Tab-separated table of C-alpha atoms in Angstrom:
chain	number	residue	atom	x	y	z
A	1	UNK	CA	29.306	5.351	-15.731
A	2	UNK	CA	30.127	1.776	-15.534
A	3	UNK	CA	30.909	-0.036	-11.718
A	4	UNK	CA	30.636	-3.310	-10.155
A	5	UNK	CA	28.953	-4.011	-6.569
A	6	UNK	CA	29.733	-6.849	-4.285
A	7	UNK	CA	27.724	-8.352	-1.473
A	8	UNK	CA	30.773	-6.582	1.119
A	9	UNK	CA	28.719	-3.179	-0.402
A	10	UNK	CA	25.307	-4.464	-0.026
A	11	UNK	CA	26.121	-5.317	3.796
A	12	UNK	CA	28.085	-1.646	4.365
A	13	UNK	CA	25.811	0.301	2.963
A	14	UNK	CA	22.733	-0.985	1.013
A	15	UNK	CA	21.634	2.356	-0.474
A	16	UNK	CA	23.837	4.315	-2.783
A	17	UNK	CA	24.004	7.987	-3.798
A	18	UNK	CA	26.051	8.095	-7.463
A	19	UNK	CA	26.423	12.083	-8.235
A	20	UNK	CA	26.043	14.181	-11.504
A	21	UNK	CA	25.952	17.436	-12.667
A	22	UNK	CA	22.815	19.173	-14.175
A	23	UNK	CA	24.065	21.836	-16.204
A	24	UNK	CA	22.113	25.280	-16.457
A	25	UNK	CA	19.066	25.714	-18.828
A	26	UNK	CA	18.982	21.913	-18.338
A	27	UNK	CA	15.036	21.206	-19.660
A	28	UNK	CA	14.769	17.243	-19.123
A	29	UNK	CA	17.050	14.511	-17.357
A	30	UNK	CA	17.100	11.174	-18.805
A	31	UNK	CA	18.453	7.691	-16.378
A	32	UNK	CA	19.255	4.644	-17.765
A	33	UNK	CA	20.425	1.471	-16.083
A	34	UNK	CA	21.682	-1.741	-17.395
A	35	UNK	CA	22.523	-5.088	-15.438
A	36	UNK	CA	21.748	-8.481	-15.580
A	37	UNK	CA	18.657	-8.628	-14.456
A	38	UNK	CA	19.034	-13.017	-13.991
A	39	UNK	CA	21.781	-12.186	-11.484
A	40	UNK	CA	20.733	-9.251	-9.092
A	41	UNK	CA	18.306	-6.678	-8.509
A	42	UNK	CA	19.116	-3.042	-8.473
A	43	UNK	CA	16.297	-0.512	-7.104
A	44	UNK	CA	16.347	2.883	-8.537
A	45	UNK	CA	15.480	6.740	-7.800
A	46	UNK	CA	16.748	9.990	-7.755
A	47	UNK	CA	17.459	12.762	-5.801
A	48	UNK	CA	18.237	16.222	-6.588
A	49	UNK	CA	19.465	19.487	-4.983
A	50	UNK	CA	16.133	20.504	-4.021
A	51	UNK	CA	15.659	17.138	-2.500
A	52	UNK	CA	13.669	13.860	-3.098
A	53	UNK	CA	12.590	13.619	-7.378
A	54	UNK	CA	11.392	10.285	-7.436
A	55	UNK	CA	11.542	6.424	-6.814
A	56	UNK	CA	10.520	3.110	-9.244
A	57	UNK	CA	12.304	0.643	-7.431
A	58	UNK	CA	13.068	-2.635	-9.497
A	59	UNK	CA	10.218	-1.893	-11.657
A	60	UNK	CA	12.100	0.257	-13.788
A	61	UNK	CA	15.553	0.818	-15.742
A	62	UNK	CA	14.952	4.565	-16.959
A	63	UNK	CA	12.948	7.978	-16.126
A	64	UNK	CA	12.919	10.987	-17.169
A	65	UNK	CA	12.052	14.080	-15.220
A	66	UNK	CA	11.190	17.547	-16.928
A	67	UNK	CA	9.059	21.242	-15.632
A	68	UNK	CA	5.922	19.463	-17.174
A	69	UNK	CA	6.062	15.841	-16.909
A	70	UNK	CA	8.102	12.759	-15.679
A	71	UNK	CA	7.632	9.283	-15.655
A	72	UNK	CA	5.418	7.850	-13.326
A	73	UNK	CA	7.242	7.467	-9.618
A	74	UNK	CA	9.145	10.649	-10.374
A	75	UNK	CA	8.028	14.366	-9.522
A	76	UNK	CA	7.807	17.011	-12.217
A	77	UNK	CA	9.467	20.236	-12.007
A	78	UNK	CA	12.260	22.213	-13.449
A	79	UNK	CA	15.655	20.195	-13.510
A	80	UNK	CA	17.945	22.818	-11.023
A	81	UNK	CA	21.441	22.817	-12.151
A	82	UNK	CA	23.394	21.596	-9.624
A	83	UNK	CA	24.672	18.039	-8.078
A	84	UNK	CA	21.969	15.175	-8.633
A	85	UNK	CA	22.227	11.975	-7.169
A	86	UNK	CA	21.064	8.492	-9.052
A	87	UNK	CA	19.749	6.293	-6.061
A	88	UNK	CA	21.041	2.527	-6.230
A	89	UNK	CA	19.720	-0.096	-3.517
A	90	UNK	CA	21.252	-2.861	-3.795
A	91	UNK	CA	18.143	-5.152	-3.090
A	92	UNK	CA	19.667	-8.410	-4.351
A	93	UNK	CA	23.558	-9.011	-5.018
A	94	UNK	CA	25.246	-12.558	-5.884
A	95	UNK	CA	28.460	-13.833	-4.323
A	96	UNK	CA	30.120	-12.608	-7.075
A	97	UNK	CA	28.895	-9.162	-7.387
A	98	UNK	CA	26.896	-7.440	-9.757
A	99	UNK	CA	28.483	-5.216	-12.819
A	100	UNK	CA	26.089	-2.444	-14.039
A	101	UNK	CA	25.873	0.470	-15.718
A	102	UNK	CA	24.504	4.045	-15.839
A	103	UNK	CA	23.516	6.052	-18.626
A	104	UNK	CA	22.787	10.008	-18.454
A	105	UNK	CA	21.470	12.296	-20.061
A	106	UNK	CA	20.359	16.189	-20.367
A	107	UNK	CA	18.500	17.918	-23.165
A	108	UNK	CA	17.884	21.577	-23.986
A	109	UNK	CA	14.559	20.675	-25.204
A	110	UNK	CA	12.238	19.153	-23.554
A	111	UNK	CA	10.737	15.537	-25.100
A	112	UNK	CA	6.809	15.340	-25.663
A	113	UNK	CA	5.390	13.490	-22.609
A	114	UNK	CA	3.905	9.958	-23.394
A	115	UNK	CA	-0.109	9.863	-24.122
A	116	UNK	CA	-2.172	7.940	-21.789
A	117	UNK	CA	-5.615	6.225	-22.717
A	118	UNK	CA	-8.752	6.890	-20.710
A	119	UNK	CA	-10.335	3.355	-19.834
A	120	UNK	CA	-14.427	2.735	-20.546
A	121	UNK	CA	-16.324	4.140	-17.590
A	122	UNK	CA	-18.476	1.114	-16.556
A	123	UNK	CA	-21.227	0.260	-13.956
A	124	UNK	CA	-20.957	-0.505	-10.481
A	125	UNK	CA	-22.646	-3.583	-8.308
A	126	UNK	CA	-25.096	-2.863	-5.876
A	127	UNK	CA	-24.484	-1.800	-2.623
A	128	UNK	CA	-25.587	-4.080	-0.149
A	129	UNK	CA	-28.336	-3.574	2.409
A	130	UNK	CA	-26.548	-1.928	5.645
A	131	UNK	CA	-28.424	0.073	7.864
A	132	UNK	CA	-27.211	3.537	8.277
A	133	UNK	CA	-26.156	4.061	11.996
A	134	UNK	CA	-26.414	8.035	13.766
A	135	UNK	CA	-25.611	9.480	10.060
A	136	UNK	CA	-23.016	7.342	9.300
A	137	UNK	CA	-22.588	4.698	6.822
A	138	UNK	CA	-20.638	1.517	6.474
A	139	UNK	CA	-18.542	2.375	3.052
A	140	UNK	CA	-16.381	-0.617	1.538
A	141	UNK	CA	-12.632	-0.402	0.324
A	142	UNK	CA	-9.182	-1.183	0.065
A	143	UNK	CA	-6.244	-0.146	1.853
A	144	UNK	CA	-3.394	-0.980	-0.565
A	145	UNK	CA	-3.040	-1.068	-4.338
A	146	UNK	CA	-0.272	0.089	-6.453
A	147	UNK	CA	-0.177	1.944	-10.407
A	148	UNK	CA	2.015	2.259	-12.773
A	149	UNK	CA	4.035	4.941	-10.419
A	150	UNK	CA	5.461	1.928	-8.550
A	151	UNK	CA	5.405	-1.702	-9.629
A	152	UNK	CA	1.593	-1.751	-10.550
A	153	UNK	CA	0.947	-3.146	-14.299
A	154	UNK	CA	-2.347	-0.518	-14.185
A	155	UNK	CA	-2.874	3.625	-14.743
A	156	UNK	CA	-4.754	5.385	-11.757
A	157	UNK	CA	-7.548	5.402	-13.648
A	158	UNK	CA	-7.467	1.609	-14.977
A	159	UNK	CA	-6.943	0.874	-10.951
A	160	UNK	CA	-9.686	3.011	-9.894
A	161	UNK	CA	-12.309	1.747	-13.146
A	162	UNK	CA	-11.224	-1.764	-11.999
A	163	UNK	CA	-12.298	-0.920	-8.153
A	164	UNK	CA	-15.208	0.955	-9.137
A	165	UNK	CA	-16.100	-1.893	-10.870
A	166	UNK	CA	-16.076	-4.274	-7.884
A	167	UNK	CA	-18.002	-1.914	-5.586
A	168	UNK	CA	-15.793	-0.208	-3.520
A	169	UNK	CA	-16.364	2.724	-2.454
A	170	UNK	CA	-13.106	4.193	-1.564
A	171	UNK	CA	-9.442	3.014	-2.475
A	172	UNK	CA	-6.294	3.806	-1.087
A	173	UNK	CA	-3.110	4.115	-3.685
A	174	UNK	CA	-0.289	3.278	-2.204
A	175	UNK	CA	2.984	2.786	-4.518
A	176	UNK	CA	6.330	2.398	-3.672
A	177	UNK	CA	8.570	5.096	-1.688
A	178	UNK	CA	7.125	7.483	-4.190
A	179	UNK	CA	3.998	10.317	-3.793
A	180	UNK	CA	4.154	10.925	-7.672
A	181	UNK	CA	0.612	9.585	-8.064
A	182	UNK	CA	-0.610	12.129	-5.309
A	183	UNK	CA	-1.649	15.152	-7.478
A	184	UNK	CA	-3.537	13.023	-9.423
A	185	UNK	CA	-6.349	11.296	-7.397
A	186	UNK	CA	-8.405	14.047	-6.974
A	187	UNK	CA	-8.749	14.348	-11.069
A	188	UNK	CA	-9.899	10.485	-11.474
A	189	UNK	CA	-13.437	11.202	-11.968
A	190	UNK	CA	-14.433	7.293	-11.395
A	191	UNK	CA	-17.425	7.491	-8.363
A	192	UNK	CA	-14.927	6.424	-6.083
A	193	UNK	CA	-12.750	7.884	-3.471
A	194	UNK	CA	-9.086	7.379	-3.864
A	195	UNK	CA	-7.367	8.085	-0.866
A	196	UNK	CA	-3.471	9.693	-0.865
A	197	UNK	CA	-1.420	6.587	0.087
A	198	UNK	CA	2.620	5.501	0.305
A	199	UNK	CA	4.237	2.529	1.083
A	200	UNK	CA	7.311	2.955	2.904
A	201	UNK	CA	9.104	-0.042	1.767
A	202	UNK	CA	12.527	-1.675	2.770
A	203	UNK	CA	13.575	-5.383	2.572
A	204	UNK	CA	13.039	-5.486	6.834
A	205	UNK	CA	9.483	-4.415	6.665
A	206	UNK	CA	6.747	-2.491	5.081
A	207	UNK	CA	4.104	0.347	6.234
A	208	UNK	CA	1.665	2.144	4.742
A	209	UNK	CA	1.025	6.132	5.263
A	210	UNK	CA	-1.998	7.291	4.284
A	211	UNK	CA	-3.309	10.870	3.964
A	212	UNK	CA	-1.602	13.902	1.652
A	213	UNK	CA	0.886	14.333	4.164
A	214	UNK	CA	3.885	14.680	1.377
A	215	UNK	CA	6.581	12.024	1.285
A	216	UNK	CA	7.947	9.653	3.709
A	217	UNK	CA	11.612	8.938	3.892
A	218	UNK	CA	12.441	5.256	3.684
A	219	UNK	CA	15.612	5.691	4.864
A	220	UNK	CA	15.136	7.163	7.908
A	221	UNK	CA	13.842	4.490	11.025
A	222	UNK	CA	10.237	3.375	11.520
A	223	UNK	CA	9.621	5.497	14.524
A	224	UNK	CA	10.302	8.884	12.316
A	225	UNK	CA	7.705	7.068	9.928
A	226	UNK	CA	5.261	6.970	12.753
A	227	UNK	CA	6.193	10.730	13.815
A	228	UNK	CA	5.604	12.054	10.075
A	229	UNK	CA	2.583	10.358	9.856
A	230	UNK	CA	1.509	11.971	13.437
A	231	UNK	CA	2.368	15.278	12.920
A	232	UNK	CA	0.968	15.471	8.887
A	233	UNK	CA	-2.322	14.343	10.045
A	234	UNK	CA	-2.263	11.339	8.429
A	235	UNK	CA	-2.063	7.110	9.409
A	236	UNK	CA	0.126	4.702	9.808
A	237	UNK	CA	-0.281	0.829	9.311
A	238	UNK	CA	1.745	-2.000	9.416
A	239	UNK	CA	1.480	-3.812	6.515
A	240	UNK	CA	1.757	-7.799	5.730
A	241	UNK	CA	3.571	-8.461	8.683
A	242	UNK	CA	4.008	-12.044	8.651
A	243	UNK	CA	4.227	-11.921	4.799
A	244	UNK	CA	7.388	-13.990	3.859
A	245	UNK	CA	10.183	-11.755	2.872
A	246	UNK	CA	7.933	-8.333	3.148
A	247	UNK	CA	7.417	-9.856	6.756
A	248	UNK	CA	7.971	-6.857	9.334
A	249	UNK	CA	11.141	-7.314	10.975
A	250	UNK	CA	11.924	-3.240	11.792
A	251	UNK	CA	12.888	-2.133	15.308
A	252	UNK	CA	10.115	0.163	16.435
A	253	UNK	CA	9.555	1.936	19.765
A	254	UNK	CA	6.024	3.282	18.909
A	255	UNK	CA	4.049	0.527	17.473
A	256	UNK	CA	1.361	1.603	15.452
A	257	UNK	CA	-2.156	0.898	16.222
A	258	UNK	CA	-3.398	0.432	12.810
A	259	UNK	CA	-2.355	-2.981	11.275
A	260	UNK	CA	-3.200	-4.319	8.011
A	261	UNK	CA	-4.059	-7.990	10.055
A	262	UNK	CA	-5.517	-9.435	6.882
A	263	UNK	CA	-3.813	-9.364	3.533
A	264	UNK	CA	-4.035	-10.770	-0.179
A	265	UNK	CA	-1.185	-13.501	1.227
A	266	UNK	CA	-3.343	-14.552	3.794
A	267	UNK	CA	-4.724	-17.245	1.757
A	268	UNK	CA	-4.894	-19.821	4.181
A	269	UNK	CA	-7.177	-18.328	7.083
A	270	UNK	CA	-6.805	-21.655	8.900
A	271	UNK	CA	-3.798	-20.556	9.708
A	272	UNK	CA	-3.736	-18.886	12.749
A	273	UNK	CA	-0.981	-16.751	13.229
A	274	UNK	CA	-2.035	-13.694	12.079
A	275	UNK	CA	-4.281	-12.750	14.558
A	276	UNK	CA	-1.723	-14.089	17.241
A	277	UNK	CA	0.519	-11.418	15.733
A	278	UNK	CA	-2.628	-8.610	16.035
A	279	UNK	CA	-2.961	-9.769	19.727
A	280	UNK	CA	0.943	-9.563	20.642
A	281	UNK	CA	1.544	-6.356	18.527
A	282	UNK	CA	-0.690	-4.368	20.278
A	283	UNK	CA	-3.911	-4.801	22.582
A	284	UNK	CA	-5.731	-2.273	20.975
A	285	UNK	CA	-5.163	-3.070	17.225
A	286	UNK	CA	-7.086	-1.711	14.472
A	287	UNK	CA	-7.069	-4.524	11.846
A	288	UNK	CA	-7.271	-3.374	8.184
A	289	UNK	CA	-7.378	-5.441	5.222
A	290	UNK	CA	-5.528	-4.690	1.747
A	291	UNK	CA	-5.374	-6.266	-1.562
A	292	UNK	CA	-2.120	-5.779	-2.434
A	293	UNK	CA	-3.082	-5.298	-6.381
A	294	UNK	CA	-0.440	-4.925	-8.357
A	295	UNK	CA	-1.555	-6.528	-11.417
A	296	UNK	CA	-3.599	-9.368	-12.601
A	297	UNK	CA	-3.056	-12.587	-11.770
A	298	UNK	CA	-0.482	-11.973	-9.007
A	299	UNK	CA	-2.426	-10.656	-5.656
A	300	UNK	CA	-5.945	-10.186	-4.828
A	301	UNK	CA	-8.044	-8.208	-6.689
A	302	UNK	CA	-9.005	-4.990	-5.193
A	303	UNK	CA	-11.125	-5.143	-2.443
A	304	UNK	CA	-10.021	-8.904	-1.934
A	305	UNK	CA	-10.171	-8.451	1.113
A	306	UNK	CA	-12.477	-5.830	1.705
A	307	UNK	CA	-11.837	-3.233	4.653
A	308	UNK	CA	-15.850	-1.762	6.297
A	309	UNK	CA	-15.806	1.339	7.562
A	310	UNK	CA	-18.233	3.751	9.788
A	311	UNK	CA	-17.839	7.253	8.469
A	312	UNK	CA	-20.306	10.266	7.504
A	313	UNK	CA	-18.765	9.685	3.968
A	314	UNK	CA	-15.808	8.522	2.163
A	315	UNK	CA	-13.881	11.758	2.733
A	316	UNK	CA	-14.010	11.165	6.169
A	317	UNK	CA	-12.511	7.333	5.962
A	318	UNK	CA	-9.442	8.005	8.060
A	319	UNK	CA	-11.460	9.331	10.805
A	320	UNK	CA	-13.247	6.108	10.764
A	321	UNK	CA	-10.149	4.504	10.879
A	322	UNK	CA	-8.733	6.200	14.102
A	323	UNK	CA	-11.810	5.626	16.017
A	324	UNK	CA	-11.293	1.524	15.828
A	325	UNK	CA	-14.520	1.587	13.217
A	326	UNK	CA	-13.398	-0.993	10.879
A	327	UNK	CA	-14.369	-4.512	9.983
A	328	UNK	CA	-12.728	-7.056	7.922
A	329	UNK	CA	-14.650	-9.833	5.054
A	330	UNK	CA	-13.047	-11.899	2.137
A	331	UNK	CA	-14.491	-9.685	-0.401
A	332	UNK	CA	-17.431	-7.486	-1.162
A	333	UNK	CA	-19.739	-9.659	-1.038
A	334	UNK	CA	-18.551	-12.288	1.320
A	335	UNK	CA	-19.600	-12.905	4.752
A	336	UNK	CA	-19.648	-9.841	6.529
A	337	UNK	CA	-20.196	-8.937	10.289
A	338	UNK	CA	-20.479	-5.031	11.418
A	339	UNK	CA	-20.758	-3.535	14.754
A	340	UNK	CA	-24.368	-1.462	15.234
A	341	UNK	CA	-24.206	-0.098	18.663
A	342	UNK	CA	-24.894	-2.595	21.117
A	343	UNK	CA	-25.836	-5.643	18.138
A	344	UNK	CA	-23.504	-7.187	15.525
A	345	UNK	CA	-25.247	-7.456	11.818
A	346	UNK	CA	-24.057	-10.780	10.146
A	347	UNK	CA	-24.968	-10.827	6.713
A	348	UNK	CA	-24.656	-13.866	4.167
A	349	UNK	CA	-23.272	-15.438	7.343
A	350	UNK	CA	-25.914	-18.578	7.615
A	351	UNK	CA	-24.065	-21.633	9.250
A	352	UNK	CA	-21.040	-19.909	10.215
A	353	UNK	CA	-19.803	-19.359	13.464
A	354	UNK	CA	-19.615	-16.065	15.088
A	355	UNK	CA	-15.918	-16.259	17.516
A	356	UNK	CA	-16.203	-13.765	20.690
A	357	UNK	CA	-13.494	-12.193	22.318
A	358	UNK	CA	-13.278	-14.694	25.122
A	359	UNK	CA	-13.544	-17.535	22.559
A	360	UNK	CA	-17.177	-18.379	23.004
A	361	UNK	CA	-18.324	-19.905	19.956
A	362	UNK	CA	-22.206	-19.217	18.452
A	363	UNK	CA	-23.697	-20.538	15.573
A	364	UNK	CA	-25.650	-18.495	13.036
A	365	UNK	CA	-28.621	-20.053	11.158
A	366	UNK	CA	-29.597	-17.108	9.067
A	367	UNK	CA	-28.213	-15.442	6.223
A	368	UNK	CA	-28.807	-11.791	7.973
A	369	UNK	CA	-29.070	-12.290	11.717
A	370	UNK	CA	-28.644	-9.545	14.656
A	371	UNK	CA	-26.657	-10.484	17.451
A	372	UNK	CA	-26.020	-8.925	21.122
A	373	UNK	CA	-22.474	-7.444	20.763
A	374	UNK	CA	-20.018	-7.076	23.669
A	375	UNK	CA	-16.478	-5.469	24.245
A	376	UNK	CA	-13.255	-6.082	21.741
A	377	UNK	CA	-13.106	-7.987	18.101
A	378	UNK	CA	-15.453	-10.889	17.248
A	379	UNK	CA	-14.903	-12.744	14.006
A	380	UNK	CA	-16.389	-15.305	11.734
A	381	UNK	CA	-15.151	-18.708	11.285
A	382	UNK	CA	-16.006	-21.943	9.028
A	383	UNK	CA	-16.968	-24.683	11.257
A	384	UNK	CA	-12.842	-25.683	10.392
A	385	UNK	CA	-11.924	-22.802	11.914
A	386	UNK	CA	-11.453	-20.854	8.800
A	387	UNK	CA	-11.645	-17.061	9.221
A	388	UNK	CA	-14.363	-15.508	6.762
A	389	UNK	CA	-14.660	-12.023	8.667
A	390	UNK	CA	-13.272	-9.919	11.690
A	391	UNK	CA	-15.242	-7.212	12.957
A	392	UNK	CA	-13.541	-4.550	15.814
């Protein structure tokens, strides 16, 4: 199939639906698209009878989905013969439109699915010294991170070794409009917890869902975003919302609570506006932090920034989450300030400045100092108002 698409398409209708026929006794169904990738950007997925099959975005130009396997973003299972649908968004179109074409293919036989290498298991660093509060522990991770199922350079288990690695205890994977990676979390046998994760991604604004709550529909509004997550059991944050153009520009009745206030992009924590945007979204925010991690060299490494939080243990993260028990630090093993009860722990913290809600400002000598605590978030600042932790 060969076509052309012009900005007048982008702006009528920015996601496309091109149908095909799967025939019977159909074993594996092959995509390819070609276009000049200097020129435009064309996102790709699939849907079939039975419904959603898989997305890769830009990341990719072919998948293949069969009973056993498919490539990563796309969900195994028997090709149905019926109508299929390749899924086109037309993320980026020039003035003078964009030709491409499409490729398909179905085989009798099924091809041999691609082998995957096991990385090295290696050590972890030591956990720091946090008091244990009414059976509960402070546990350290990161709320976004993509694979190889989105736009991730990294397997689940190079992602997770890589975490491990950097002492996190818990990691939320959360690729692209896709839940492909869900099935296999649990079978990552890395000593950390890797939570079920998706980011619900459009070019007016981002959100992750986290939980095993099956998939969210991009297309659809944010507020049916914020219902699925509701009525699944699972979360909802806001992600990057200032963050260029991933900032969050969605009409939404039901604002989430959860908001991931400090992100990879923040680099700059002079600047301000952030937590302006926590305070105006919402009164009662839950800030989050996430990496981002895509791949080397291009975002924070996971756990930069590092999200704290109070649960019996890392299965029980999200309920942490709801109940406001977070805090926020650079990294894990940065500056780091944790609600216990009535006190606030500061640890490595020694000449900073500990911010209160009603923008008193305190000192801190010592490297691990206890502190009388009151009401709403307190942070930690440089003495040029940089932000080195937020604590809820």
């Amino acid at each position: 199939m060969r076509g052309h698409w012009s900005l007048d398409d982008r702006l009528e209708l920015m996601l496309r639906e091109v149908p095909f026929e799967v025939p019977a006794g159909a074993a594996a169904v092959t995509v390819r698209l070609s276009y000049d990738r200097s020129q435009g950007v064309l996102d790709l997925g699939c849907g079939s009878p039975s419904g959603f099959r898989g997305w890769s975005g830009g990341a990719r130009d072919e998948y293949t989905i069969t009973e056993d396997w498919a490539t990563p973003g796309y969900l195994p299972g028997a090709p149905e013969c019926g109508t299929w649908h390749v899924w086109l968004r037309l993320h980026r179109i020039p003035l003078h439109g964009l030709d491409y074409t499409l490729e398909i293919s179905t085989e009798t036989v099924a091809p041999p699915e691609p082998a995957a290498e096991e990385p090295p298991h290696g050590e972890r660093r030591a956990r720091r010294d946090i008091p244990d509060i009414d059976g509960m522990r402070w546990f350290a991770g990161d709320f976004h991170a993509h694979t190889l199922h989105s736009d991730g350079s990294l397997t689940i288990a190079e992602l997770a070794e890589l975490a491990h690695g950097r002492g996190l205890d818990f990691l939320a994977v959360t690729d692209h409009n896709t839940v492909s990676h869900h099935p296999w979390l649990a079978k990552i046998d890395r000593e950390i917890t890797l939570i079920p994760g998706q980011e619900v991604t459009t070019d007016r604004g981002h959100a992750n869902v986290f939980g095993d709550v099956g998939w969210v529909d991009f297309r659809r509004p944010a507020d049916s975003w914020v219902e699925h997550a509701e009525e699944a059991g699972g979360l909802i944050s806001v992600n990057h919302p200032l963050g260029g153009d991933c900032a969050w520009l969605l009409p939404i009745n039901r604002r989430p609570r959860v908001a991931e206030v400090w992100s990879s992009g923040w680099w700059d924590r002079r600047w301000g506006a952030p937590l302006a945007w926590a305070d105006a979204w919402r009164d009662d925010v839950i800030a989050i932090g996430g990496s981002d991690f895509h791949n080397h060299g291009s975002d924070g490494l996971p756990g930069a920034p590092t999200t704290w939080v109070l649960a019996e243990d890392t299965s029980t993260v999200l309920d942490g989450v709801r109940a406001g028990r977070t805090a926020v630090s650079a990294g894990p093993d940065a500056p780091l300030l944790l609600r216990l009860g009535d006190e606030l722990l500061a640890l490595d913290a020694g000449g900073l400045v500990l911010v209160r809600p009603d923008g008193a400002r305190q000192l801190i000598r010592d490297d691990r100092a206890l502190i009388p605590a009151g009401e709403g978030p307190h942070r930690l600042e440089t003495h040029e108002n940089e932000v080195m932790a937020l604590c809820e």
